[in-house]
Every structure is written in structure tokens, then in C-alpha cells.
mmCIF file of C-alpha atoms in Angstrom:
data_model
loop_
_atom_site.group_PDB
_atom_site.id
_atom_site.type_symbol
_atom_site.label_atom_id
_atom_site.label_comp_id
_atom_site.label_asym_id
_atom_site.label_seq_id
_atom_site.Cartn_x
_atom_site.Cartn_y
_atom_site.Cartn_z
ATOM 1 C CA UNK A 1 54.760 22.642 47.802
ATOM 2 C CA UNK A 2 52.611 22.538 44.597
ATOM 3 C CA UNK A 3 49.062 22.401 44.696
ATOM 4 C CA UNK A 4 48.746 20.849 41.078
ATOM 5 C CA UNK A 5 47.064 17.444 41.594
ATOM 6 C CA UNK A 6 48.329 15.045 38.892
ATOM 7 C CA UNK A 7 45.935 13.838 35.868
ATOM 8 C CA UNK A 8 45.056 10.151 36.252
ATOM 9 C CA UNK A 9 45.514 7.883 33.444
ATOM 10 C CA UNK A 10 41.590 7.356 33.265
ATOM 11 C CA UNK A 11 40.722 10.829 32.439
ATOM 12 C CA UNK A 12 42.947 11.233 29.418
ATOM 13 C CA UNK A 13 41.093 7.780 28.063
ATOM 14 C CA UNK A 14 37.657 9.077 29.294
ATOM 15 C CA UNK A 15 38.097 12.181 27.209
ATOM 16 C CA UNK A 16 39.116 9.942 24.132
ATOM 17 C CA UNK A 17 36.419 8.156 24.709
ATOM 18 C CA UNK A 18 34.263 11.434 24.104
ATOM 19 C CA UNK A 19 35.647 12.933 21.160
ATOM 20 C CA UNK A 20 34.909 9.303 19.514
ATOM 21 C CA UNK A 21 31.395 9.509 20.602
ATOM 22 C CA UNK A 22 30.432 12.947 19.227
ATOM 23 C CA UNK A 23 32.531 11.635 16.271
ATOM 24 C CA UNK A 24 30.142 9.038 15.570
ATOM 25 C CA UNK A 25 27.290 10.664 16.725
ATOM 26 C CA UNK A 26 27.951 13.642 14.090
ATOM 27 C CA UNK A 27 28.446 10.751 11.293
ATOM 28 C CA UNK A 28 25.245 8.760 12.591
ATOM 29 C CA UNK A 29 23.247 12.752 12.220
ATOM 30 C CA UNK A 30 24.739 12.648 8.645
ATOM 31 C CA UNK A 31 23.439 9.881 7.437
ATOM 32 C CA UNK A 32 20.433 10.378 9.042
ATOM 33 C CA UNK A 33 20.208 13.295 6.957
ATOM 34 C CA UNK A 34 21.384 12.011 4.259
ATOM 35 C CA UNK A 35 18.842 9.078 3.815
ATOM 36 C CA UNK A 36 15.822 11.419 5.134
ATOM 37 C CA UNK A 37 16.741 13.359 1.934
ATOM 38 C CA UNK A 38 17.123 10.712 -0.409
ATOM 39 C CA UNK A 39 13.837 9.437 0.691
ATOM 40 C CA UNK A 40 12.151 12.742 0.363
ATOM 41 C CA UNK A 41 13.485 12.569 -3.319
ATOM 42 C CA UNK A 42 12.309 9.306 -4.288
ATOM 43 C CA UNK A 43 9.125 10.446 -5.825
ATOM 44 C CA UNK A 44 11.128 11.906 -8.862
ATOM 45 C CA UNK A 45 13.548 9.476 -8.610
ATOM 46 C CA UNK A 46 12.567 6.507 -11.261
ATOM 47 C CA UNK A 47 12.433 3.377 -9.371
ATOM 48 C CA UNK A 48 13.619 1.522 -12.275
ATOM 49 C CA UNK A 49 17.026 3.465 -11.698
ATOM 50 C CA UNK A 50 17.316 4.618 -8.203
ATOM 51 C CA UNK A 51 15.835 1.331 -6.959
ATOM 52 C CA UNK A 52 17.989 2.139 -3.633
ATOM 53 C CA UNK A 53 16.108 4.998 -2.909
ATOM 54 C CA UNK A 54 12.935 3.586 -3.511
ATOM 55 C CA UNK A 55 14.172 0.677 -0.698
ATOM 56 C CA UNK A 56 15.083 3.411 1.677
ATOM 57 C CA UNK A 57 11.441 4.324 1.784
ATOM 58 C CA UNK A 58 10.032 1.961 3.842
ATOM 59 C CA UNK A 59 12.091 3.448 6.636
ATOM 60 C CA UNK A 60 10.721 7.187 6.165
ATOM 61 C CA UNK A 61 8.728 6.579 9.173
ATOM 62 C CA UNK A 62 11.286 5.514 11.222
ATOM 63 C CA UNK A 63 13.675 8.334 9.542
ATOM 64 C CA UNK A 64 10.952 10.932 10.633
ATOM 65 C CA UNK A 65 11.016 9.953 13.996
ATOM 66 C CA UNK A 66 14.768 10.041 14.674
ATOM 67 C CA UNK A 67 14.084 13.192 13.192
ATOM 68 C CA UNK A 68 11.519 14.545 15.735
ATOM 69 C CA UNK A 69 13.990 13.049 18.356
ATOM 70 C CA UNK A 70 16.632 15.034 17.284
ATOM 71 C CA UNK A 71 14.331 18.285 17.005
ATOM 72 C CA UNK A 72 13.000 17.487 20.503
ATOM 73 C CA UNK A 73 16.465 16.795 22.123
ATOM 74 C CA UNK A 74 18.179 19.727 20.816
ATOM 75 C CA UNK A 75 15.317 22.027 21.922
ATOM 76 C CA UNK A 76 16.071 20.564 25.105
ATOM 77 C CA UNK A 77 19.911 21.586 25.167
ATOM 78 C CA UNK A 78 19.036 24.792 23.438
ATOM 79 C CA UNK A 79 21.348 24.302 20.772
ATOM 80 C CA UNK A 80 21.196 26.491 17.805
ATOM 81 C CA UNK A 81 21.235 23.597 15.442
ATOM 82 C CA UNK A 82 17.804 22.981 15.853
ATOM 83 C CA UNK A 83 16.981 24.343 12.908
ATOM 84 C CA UNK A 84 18.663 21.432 11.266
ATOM 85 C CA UNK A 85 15.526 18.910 11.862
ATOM 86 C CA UNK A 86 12.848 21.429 11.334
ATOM 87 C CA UNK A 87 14.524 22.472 8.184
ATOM 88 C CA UNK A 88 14.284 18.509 7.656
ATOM 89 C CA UNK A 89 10.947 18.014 8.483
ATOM 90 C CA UNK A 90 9.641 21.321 6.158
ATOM 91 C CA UNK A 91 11.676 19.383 2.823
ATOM 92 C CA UNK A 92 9.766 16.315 3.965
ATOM 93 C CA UNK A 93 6.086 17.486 4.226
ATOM 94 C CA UNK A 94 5.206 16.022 0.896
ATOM 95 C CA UNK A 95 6.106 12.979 2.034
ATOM 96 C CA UNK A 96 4.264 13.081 5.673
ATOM 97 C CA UNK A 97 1.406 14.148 4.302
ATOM 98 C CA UNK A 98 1.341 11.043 2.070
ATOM 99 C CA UNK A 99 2.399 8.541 4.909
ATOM 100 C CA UNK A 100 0.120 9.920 8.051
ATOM 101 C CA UNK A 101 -3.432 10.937 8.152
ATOM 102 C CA UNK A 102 -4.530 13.017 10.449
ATOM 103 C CA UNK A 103 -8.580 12.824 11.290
ATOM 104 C CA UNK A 104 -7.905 11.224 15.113
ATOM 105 C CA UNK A 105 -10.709 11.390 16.908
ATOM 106 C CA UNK A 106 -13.036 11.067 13.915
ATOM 107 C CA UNK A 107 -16.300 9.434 13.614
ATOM 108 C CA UNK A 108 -16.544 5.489 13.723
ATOM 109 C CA UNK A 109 -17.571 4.310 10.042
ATOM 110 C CA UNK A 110 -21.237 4.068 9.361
ATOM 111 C CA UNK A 111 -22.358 0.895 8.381
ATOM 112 C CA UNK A 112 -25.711 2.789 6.827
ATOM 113 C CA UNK A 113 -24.362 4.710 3.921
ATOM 114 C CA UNK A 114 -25.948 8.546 2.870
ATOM 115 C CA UNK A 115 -28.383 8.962 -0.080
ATOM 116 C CA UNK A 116 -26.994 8.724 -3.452
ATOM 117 C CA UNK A 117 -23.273 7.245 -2.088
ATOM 118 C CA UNK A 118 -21.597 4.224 -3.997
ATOM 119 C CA UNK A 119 -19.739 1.960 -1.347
ATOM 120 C CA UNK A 120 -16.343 0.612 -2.644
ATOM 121 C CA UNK A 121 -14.673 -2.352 -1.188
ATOM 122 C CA UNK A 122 -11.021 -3.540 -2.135
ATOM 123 C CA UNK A 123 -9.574 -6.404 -0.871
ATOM 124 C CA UNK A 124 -6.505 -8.754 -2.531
ATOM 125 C CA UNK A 125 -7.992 -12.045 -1.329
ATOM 126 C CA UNK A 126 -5.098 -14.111 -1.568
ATOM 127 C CA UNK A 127 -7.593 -16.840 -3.655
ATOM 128 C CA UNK A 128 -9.441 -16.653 -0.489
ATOM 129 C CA UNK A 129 -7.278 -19.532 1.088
ATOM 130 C CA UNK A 130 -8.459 -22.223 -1.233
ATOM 131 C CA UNK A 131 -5.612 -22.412 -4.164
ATOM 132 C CA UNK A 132 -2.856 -24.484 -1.483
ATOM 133 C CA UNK A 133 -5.602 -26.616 -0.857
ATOM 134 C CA UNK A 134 -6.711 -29.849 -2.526
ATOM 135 C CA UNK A 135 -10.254 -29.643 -2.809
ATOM 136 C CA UNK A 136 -13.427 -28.020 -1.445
ATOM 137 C CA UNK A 137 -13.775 -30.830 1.279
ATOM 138 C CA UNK A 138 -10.211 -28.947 3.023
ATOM 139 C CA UNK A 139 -10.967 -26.211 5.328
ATOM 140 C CA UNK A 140 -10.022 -22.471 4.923
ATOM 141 C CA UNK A 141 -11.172 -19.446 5.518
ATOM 142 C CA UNK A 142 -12.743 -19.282 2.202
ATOM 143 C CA UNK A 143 -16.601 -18.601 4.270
ATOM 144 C CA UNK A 144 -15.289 -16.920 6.745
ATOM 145 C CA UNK A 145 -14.199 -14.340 4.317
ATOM 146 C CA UNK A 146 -17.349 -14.284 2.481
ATOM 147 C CA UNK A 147 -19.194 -13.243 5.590
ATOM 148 C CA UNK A 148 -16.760 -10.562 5.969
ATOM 149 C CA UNK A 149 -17.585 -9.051 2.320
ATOM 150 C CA UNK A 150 -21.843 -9.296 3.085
ATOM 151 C CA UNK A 151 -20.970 -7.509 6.687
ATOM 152 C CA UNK A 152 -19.759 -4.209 4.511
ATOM 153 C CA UNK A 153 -22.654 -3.729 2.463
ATOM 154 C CA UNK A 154 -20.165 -2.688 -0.204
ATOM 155 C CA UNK A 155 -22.003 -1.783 -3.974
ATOM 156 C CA UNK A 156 -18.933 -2.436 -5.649
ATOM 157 C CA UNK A 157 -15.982 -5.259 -5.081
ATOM 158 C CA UNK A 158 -12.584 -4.713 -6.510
ATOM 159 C CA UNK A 159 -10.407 -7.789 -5.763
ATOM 160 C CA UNK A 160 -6.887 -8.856 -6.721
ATOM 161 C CA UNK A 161 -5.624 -12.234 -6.692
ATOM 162 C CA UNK A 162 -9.297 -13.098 -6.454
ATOM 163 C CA UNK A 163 -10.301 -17.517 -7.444
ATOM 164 C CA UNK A 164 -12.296 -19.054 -9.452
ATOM 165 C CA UNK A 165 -12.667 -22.563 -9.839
ATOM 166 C CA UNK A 166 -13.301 -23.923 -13.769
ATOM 167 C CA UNK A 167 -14.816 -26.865 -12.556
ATOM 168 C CA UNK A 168 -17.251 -27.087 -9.113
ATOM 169 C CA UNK A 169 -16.184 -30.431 -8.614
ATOM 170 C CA UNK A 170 -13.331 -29.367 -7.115
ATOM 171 C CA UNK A 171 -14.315 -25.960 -5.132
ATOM 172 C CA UNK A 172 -17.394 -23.661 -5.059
ATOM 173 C CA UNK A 173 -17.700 -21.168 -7.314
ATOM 174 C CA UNK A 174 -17.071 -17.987 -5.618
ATOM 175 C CA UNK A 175 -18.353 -15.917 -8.844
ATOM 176 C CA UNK A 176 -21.535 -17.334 -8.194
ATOM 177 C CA UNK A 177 -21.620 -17.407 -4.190
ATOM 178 C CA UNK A 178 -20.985 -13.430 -4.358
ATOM 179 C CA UNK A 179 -24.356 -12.918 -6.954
ATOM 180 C CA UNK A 180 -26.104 -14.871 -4.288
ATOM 181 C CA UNK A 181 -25.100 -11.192 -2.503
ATOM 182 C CA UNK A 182 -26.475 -9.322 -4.807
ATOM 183 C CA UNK A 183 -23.394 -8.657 -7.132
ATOM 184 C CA UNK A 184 -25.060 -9.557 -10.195
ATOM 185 C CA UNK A 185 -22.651 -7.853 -12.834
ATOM 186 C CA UNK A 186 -19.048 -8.813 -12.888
ATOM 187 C CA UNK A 187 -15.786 -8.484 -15.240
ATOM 188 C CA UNK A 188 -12.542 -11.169 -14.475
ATOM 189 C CA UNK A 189 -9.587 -11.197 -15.897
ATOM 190 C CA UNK A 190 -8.004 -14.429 -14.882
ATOM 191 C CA UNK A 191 -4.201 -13.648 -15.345
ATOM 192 C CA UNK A 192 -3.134 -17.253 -14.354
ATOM 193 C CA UNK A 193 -4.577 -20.333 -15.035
ATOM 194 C CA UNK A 194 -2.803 -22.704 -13.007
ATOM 195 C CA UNK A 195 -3.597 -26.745 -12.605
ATOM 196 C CA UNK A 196 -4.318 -28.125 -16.003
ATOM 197 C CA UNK A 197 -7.343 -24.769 -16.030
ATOM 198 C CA UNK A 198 -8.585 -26.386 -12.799
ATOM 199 C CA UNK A 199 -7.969 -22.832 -11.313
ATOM 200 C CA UNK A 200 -8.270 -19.445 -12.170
ATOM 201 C CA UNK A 201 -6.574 -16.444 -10.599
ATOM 202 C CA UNK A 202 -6.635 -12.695 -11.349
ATOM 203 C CA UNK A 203 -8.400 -9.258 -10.738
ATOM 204 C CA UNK A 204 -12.369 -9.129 -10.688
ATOM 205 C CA UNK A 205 -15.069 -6.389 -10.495
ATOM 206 C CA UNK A 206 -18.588 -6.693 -9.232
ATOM 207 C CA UNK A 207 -21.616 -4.724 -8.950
ATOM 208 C CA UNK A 208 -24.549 -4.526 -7.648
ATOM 209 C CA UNK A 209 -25.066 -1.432 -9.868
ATOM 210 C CA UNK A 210 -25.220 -2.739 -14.054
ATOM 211 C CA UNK A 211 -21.647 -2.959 -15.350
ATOM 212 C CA UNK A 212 -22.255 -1.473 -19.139
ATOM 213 C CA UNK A 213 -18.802 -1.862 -20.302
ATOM 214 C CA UNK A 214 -15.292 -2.758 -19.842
ATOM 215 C CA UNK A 215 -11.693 -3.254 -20.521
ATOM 216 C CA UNK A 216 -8.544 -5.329 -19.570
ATOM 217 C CA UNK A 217 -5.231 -4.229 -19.661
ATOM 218 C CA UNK A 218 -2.400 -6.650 -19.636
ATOM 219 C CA UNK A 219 1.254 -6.085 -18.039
ATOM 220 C CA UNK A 220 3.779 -7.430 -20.935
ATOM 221 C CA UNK A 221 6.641 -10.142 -19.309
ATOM 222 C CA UNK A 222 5.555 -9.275 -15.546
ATOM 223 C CA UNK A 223 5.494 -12.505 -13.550
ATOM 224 C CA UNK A 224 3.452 -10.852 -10.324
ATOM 225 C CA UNK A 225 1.304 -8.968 -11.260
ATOM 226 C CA UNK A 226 -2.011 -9.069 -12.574
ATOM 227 C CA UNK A 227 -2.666 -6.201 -15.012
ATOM 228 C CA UNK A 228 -5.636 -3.376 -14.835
ATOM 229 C CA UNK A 229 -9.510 -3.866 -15.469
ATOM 230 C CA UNK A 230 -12.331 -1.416 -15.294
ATOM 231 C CA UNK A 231 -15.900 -1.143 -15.494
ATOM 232 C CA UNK A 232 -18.222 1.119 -16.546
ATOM 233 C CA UNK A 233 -21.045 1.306 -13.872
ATOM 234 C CA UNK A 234 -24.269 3.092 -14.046
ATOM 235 C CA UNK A 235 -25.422 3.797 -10.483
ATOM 236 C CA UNK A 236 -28.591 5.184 -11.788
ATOM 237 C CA UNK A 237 -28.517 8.236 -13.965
ATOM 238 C CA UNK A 238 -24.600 8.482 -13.735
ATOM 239 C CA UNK A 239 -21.478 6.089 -14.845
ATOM 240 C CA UNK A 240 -18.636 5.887 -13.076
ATOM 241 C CA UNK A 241 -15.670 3.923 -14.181
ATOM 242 C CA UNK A 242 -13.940 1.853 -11.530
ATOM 243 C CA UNK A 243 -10.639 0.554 -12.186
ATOM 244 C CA UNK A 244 -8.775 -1.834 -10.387
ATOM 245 C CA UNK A 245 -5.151 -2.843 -10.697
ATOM 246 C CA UNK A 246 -2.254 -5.225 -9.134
ATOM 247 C CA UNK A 247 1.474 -4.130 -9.807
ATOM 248 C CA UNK A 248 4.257 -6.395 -9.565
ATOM 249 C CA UNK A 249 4.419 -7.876 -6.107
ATOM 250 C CA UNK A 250 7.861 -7.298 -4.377
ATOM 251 C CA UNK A 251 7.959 -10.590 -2.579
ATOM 252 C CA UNK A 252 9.516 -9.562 0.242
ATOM 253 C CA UNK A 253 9.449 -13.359 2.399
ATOM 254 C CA UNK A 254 13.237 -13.392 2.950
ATOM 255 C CA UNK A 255 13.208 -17.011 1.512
ATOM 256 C CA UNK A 256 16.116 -18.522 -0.374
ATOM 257 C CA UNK A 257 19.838 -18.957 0.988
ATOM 258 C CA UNK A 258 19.590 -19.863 4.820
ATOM 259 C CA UNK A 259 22.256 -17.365 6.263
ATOM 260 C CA UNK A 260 21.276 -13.598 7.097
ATOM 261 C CA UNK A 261 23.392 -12.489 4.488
ATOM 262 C CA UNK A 262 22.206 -14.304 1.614
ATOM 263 C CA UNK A 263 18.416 -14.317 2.857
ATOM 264 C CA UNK A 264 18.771 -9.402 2.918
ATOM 265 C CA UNK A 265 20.723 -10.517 -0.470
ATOM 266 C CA UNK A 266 17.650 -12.130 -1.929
ATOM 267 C CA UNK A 267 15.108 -9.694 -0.769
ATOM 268 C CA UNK A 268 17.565 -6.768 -1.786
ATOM 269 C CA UNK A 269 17.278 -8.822 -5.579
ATOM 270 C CA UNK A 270 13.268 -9.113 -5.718
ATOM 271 C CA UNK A 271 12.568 -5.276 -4.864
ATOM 272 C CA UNK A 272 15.405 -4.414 -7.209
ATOM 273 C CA UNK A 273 13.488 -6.586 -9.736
ATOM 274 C CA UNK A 274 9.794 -5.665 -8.464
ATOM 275 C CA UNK A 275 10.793 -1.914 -9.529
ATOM 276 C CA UNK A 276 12.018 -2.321 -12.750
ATOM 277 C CA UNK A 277 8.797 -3.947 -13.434
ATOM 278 C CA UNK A 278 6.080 -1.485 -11.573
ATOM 279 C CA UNK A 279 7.431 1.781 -13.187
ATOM 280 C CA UNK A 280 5.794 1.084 -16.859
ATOM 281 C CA UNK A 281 2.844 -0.833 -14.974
ATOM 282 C CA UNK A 282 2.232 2.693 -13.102
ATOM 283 C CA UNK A 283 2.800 4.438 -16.172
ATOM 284 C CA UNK A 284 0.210 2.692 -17.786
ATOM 285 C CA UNK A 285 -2.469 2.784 -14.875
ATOM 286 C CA UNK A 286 -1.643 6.593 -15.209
ATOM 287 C CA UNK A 287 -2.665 7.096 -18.807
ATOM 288 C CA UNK A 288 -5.221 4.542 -18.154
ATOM 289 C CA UNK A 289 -7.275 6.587 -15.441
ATOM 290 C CA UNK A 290 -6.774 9.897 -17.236
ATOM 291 C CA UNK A 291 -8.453 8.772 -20.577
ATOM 292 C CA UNK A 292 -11.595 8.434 -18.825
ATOM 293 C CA UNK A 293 -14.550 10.299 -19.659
ATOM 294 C CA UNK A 294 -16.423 9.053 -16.573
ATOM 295 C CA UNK A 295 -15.753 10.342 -12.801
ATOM 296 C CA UNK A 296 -12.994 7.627 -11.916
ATOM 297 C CA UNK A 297 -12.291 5.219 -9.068
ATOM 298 C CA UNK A 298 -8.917 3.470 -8.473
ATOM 299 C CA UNK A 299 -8.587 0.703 -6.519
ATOM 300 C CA UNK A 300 -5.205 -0.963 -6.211
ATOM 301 C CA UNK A 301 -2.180 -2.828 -5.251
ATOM 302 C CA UNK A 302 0.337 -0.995 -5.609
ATOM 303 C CA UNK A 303 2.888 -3.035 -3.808
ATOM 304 C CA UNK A 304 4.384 -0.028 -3.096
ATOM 305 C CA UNK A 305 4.451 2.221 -0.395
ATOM 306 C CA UNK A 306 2.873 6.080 0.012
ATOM 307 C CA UNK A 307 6.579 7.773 0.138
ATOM 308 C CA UNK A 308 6.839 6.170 -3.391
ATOM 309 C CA UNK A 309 7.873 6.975 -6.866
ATOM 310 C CA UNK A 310 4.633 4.856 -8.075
ATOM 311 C CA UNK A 311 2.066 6.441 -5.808
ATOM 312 C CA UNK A 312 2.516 10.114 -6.188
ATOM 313 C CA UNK A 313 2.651 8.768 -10.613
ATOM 314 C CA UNK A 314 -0.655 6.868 -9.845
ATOM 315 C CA UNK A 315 -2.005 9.391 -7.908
ATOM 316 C CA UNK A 316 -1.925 12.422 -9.721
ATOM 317 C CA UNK A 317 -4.678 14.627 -8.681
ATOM 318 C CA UNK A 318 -6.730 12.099 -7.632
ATOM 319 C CA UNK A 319 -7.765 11.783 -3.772
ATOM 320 C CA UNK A 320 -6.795 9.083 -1.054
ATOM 321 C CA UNK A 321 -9.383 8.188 0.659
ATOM 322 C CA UNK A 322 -7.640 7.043 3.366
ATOM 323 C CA UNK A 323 -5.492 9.973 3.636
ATOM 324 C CA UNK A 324 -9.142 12.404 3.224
ATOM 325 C CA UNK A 325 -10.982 10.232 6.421
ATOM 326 C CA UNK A 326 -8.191 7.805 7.520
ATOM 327 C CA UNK A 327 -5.946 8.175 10.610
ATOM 328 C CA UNK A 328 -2.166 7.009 11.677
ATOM 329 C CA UNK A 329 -0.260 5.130 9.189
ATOM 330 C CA UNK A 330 -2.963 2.941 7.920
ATOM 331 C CA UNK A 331 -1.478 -0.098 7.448
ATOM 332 C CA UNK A 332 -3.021 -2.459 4.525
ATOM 333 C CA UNK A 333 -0.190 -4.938 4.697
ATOM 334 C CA UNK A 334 -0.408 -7.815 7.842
ATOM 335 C CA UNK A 335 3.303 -8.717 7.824
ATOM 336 C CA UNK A 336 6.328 -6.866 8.065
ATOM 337 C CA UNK A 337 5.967 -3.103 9.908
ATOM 338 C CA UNK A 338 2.984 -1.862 10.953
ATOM 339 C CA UNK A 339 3.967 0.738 8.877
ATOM 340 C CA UNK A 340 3.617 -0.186 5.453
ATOM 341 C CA UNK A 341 0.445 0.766 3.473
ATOM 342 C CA UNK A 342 0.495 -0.609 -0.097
ATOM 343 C CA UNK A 343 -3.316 -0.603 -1.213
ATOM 344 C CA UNK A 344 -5.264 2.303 -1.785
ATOM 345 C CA UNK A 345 -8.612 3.839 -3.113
ATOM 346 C CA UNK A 346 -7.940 6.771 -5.131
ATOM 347 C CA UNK A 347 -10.885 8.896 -6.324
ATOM 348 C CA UNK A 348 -10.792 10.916 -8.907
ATOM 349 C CA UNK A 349 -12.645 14.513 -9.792
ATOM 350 C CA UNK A 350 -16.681 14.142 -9.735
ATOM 351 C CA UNK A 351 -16.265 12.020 -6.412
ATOM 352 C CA UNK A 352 -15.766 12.929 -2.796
ATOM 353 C CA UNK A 353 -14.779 10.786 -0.269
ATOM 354 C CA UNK A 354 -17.565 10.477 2.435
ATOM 355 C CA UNK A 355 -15.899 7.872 4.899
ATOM 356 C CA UNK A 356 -13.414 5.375 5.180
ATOM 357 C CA UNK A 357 -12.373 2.117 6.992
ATOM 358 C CA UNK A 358 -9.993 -0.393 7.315
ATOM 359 C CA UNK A 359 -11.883 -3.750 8.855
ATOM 360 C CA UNK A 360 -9.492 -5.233 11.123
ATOM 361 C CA UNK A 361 -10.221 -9.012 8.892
ATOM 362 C CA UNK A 362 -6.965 -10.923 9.216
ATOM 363 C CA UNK A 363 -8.071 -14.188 6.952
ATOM 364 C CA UNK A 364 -5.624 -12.696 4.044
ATOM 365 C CA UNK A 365 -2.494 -11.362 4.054
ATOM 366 C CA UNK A 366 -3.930 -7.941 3.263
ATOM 367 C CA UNK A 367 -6.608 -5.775 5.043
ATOM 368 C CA UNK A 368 -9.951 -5.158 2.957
ATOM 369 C CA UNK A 369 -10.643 -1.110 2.531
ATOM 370 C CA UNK A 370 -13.715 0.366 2.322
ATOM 371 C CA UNK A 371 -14.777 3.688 1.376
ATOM 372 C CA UNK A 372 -17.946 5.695 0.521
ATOM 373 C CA UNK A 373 -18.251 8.172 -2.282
ATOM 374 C CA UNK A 374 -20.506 10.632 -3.394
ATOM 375 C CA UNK A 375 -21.525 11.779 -6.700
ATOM 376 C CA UNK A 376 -20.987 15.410 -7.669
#
């Protein structure tokens, strides 16, 4: 009598079953590596070409930690392909070290500033809630906001997408409710005068320090964005030149054609679009920031994130101050992932970065940044 017991029908399928998994699995690892790679190319890839790279950044921190997973799970098993993710995450330091900062457990931010600092605030108002509204006599968070700029004590004020009214009789000036601050000296470059001139829109500087020159910059056939300004500010026996700029906006709502499809379609179309456009704009804040003779300060909009083509070209030498004092992510941006930091204060040589803070304000659709510096 034979002891063989026969093989049930189940087991056969369970094992097919299995050799699909790990097939799937092992295609799943490859893209994963595929598209942590890509990403960790994108800052030499030209967004205006490899526009599908640049889109695959705004996963890198997702990427990173399937990544870690990985690393962590095959430690576990003991497998000898372990070295695959740490290899991964070695290609990709570049890129961590511009996403994540790392000073947890640091001070809280000083509201009284040290001797001889210059406070910088940045904020893209979003016209401070008044331009959907009809008049002055509708609410919106227009005060509330203004509040929120005394409370930092800032010395300077870069804002994008900042409103002026051309006539009080419809809304307040907000030019002249900021001197009432103390911001005396101002430049504006309205890019968009919308309503008949009833409105203008665009990127302003003030000071409570003198303002003793300055220049405007405009983006050629760019429909959102605002150009680059910068001031000349003597904060008392030095100047510094403070720039401030607002690349093309990648409108990423998700409005347009109702289904799923056509709604990814549309955003897929704007940040293919948004690219093209922000890779001379960057180009030119570039060549812009190192013509200047004066310690520099760049404060901008980016619209773009830190694993980006634009950033490291903006960048350059300069420092982040949010990367120098910041911690986590440091998310700037209110909607989509708490991931996704697309306005920065760069500082360039002649300035260090003291301390820095993101006020949790939630009136726009972007956080405010502050940041102290210190002249060398």
C-alpha cells in the first residue's frame, strides 16, 4: 500500500497564485525604482522637456518611503538585496536633503529678534480675499490678515499676488493700511489690472528700512505669473537687495471635464504648460540674483517643489532658510499633500539665517514664512 497522499487541486492553484504575486511584486519594486530614479534626476532634467519627470516629483516623498519600507522589510527577512534600497536612498540624498529638514527639537521662534538682524516675511496673499468680492462693505479676511502681518514684527514684506485698490471708494487701500505699520518705503509692480483699473494685482516690497532703489522684471507671454522685483534696502550702514518673484502658477484645481479621466487629463495639461513657462522665468531669476553687488535675499513662489529642476537653478549657492532652521517637510502650500513646499526664502552670501517659522495663518491659500537674517 502506498503512502503517497495525493495533491489536491487547491494546492497546484495556491502555488500559481504565488508565482503571480512575486511576479508582480518584482514589477511593482521596478518601477518603484524606476520612478525613485527618474525623480532623483529631475534636477538636470529641463522641465520644459522632461515635464514627466518633473510631475513625478511631487511623489518623491511618498517614493522615499516605500523605499525605507522596502529597506526595513528586507532587513527583516535578511535578504541580501537590501542593498538595493540603501543603494537607492545614497543616489537620492540630494534630493532628501532638499525635501526634509532636520532641526526637530529646535527652539520655538523668537518673536524678539537679535541686534543688527533684518526680519523677512513672505507671504502670496491671494489679494487678501477682497478681489471675488464686490466692495469693501463684503466681509473677508482682508483684517484678519493684516493683524497677522503686525503680529511678526517683520522689517521687510515680500508679497505675491498682493491688492491694491485704484480707487478707495471701492476697498481700502492696503498700501496705505501697511505704512500705518511702519512700512513706509514700498516698490509694486501691478502685473494685472483687472476691472476697468478698479483693481490692481501683482508683487510688492515694503520696508521699514529706506528702499534706495529698484527694478522690475517682466515674464514675456506668461499668463500666471507675476514677474521679479527687488529693492535696494539700507538697514543702516549696509544695503541689501531683496528680491521677490512669482513663477508661473501650475493650477493644479482639477477643474474642467467632469469625469476622473478628463479632470487628471486637464491637470496633466496645466503642469505640462506651467513648465514650459517657469524654466526661462527661473533662468532669469538666476541671472537676476547673481548680478547683484549687494548681499541678496530671495523670496519666492516658485510653484514648484524642492525635488525640482527650478529650485536647485534658483538656488544655486544660496541658503534655504527653511532647510538651515526648519523641520519635517515644511509645507507652504494649504491644499493638496501636506507635502508640497513651493515658497521659499533663499539667502544669499553676506547673510546667515538666524531663525525661521512657518505661522500656522490659514486666511490664504499659502502659509506666510518668516525668517531672520544677520548681516556679515
Amino acid at each position: 500500500m502506498s503512502d503517497k497522499q495525493p495533491v489536491g487541486k487547491g494546492t497546484g492553484k495556491y502555488s500559481q497564485t504565488k508565482r503571480i504575486f512575486r511576479r508582480v511584486m518584482k514589477l511593482l519594486a521596478l518601477l518603484l525604482v524606476l520612478m525613485y530614479l527618474l525623480v532623483c534626476l529631475s534636477p538636470w532634467l529641463p522641465p520644459a522637456s522632461f515635464w514627466f519627470a518633473a510631475v513625478l516629483g511631487y511623489g518623491f516623498p511618498f517614493l522615499l518611503a516605500a523605499v525605507l519600507l522596502a529597506l526595513l522589510v528586507l532587513i527583516i527577512r535578511r535578504s541580501r538585496l537590501a542593498f538595493v534600497p540603501l543603494v537607492l536612498l545614497l543616489l537620492g540624498f540630494q534630493q532628501i536633503r532638499a525635501a526634509i529638514a532636520f532641526h526637530f527639537g529646535a527652539a520655538d521662534f523668537r518673536t524678539e529678534k537679535k541686534q543688527g538682524s533684518l526680519r523677512v516675511m513672505l507671504w502670496n496673499v491671494s489679494a487678501w480675499d477682497q478681489t471675488p468680492k464686490a466692495g469693501k462693505e463684503f466681509a473677508s479676511f482682508r483684517n484678519l490678515m493684516m493683524d497677522a502681518v503686525q503680529q511678526q514684527q517683520a522689517d521687510v514684506l515680500c508679497f505675491q499676488e498682493f491688492f491694491e485698490p485704484s480707487n478707495s471708494k471701492y476697498f481700502d487701500s492696503n498700501i496705505e493700511e501697511l505704512r500705518k505699520m511702519g512700512y513706509s518705503y514700498h516698490h509694486f509692480y501691478p502685473k494685472s489690472v483687472t476691472y476697468s483699473g478698479r483693481r490692481l494685482v501683482g508683487l510688492i516690497i515694503l520696508s521699514k528700512y529706506p528702499i534706495v532703489d529698484s527694478a522690475t522684471v517682466r515674464f514675456a507671454n506668461t499668463p500666471h505669473s507675476e514677474g521679479l522685483v527687488s529693492a535696494d534696502i539700507k538697514v543702516n550702514d549696509k544695503t541689501v537687495r531683496v528680491f521677490s518673484t512669482h513663477l508661473e502658477s501650475s493650477r493644479t484645481s482639477g477643474r474642467g471635464a467632469g469625469n476622473v479621466a478628463g479632470k487628471a487629463k486637464n491637470v496633466l495639461s496645466r503642469l505640462k504648460q506651467a513648465y514650459y513657462y517657469r524654466q526661462p522665468q527661473a533662468e532669469l531669476v538666476k541671472q537676476a540674483v547673481e548680478a547683484s553687488p549687494y548681499p541678496a535675499v530671495l523670496c519666492a513662489n516658485l510653484g514648484d517643489i524642492p525635488n525640482s529642476w527650478s529650485y536647485f537653478k534658483v538656488k544655486g549657492n544660496m541658503d534655504d532658510a527653511f532647510l538651515k532652521k526648519g523641520a519635517g517637510f515644511g509645507r507652504t502650500y494649504r491644499f493638496l499633500s501636506p507635502t508640497v513646499r513651493v515658497d521659499y526664502i533663499f539667502a544669499g552670501n553676506g547673510l546667515r539665517v538666524d531663525q525661521f517659522n512657518i505661522p500656522g495663518v490659514t486666511y490664504s491659500d499659502h502659509y506666510p514664512l518668516v525668517c531672520d537674517l544677520l548681516l556679515d
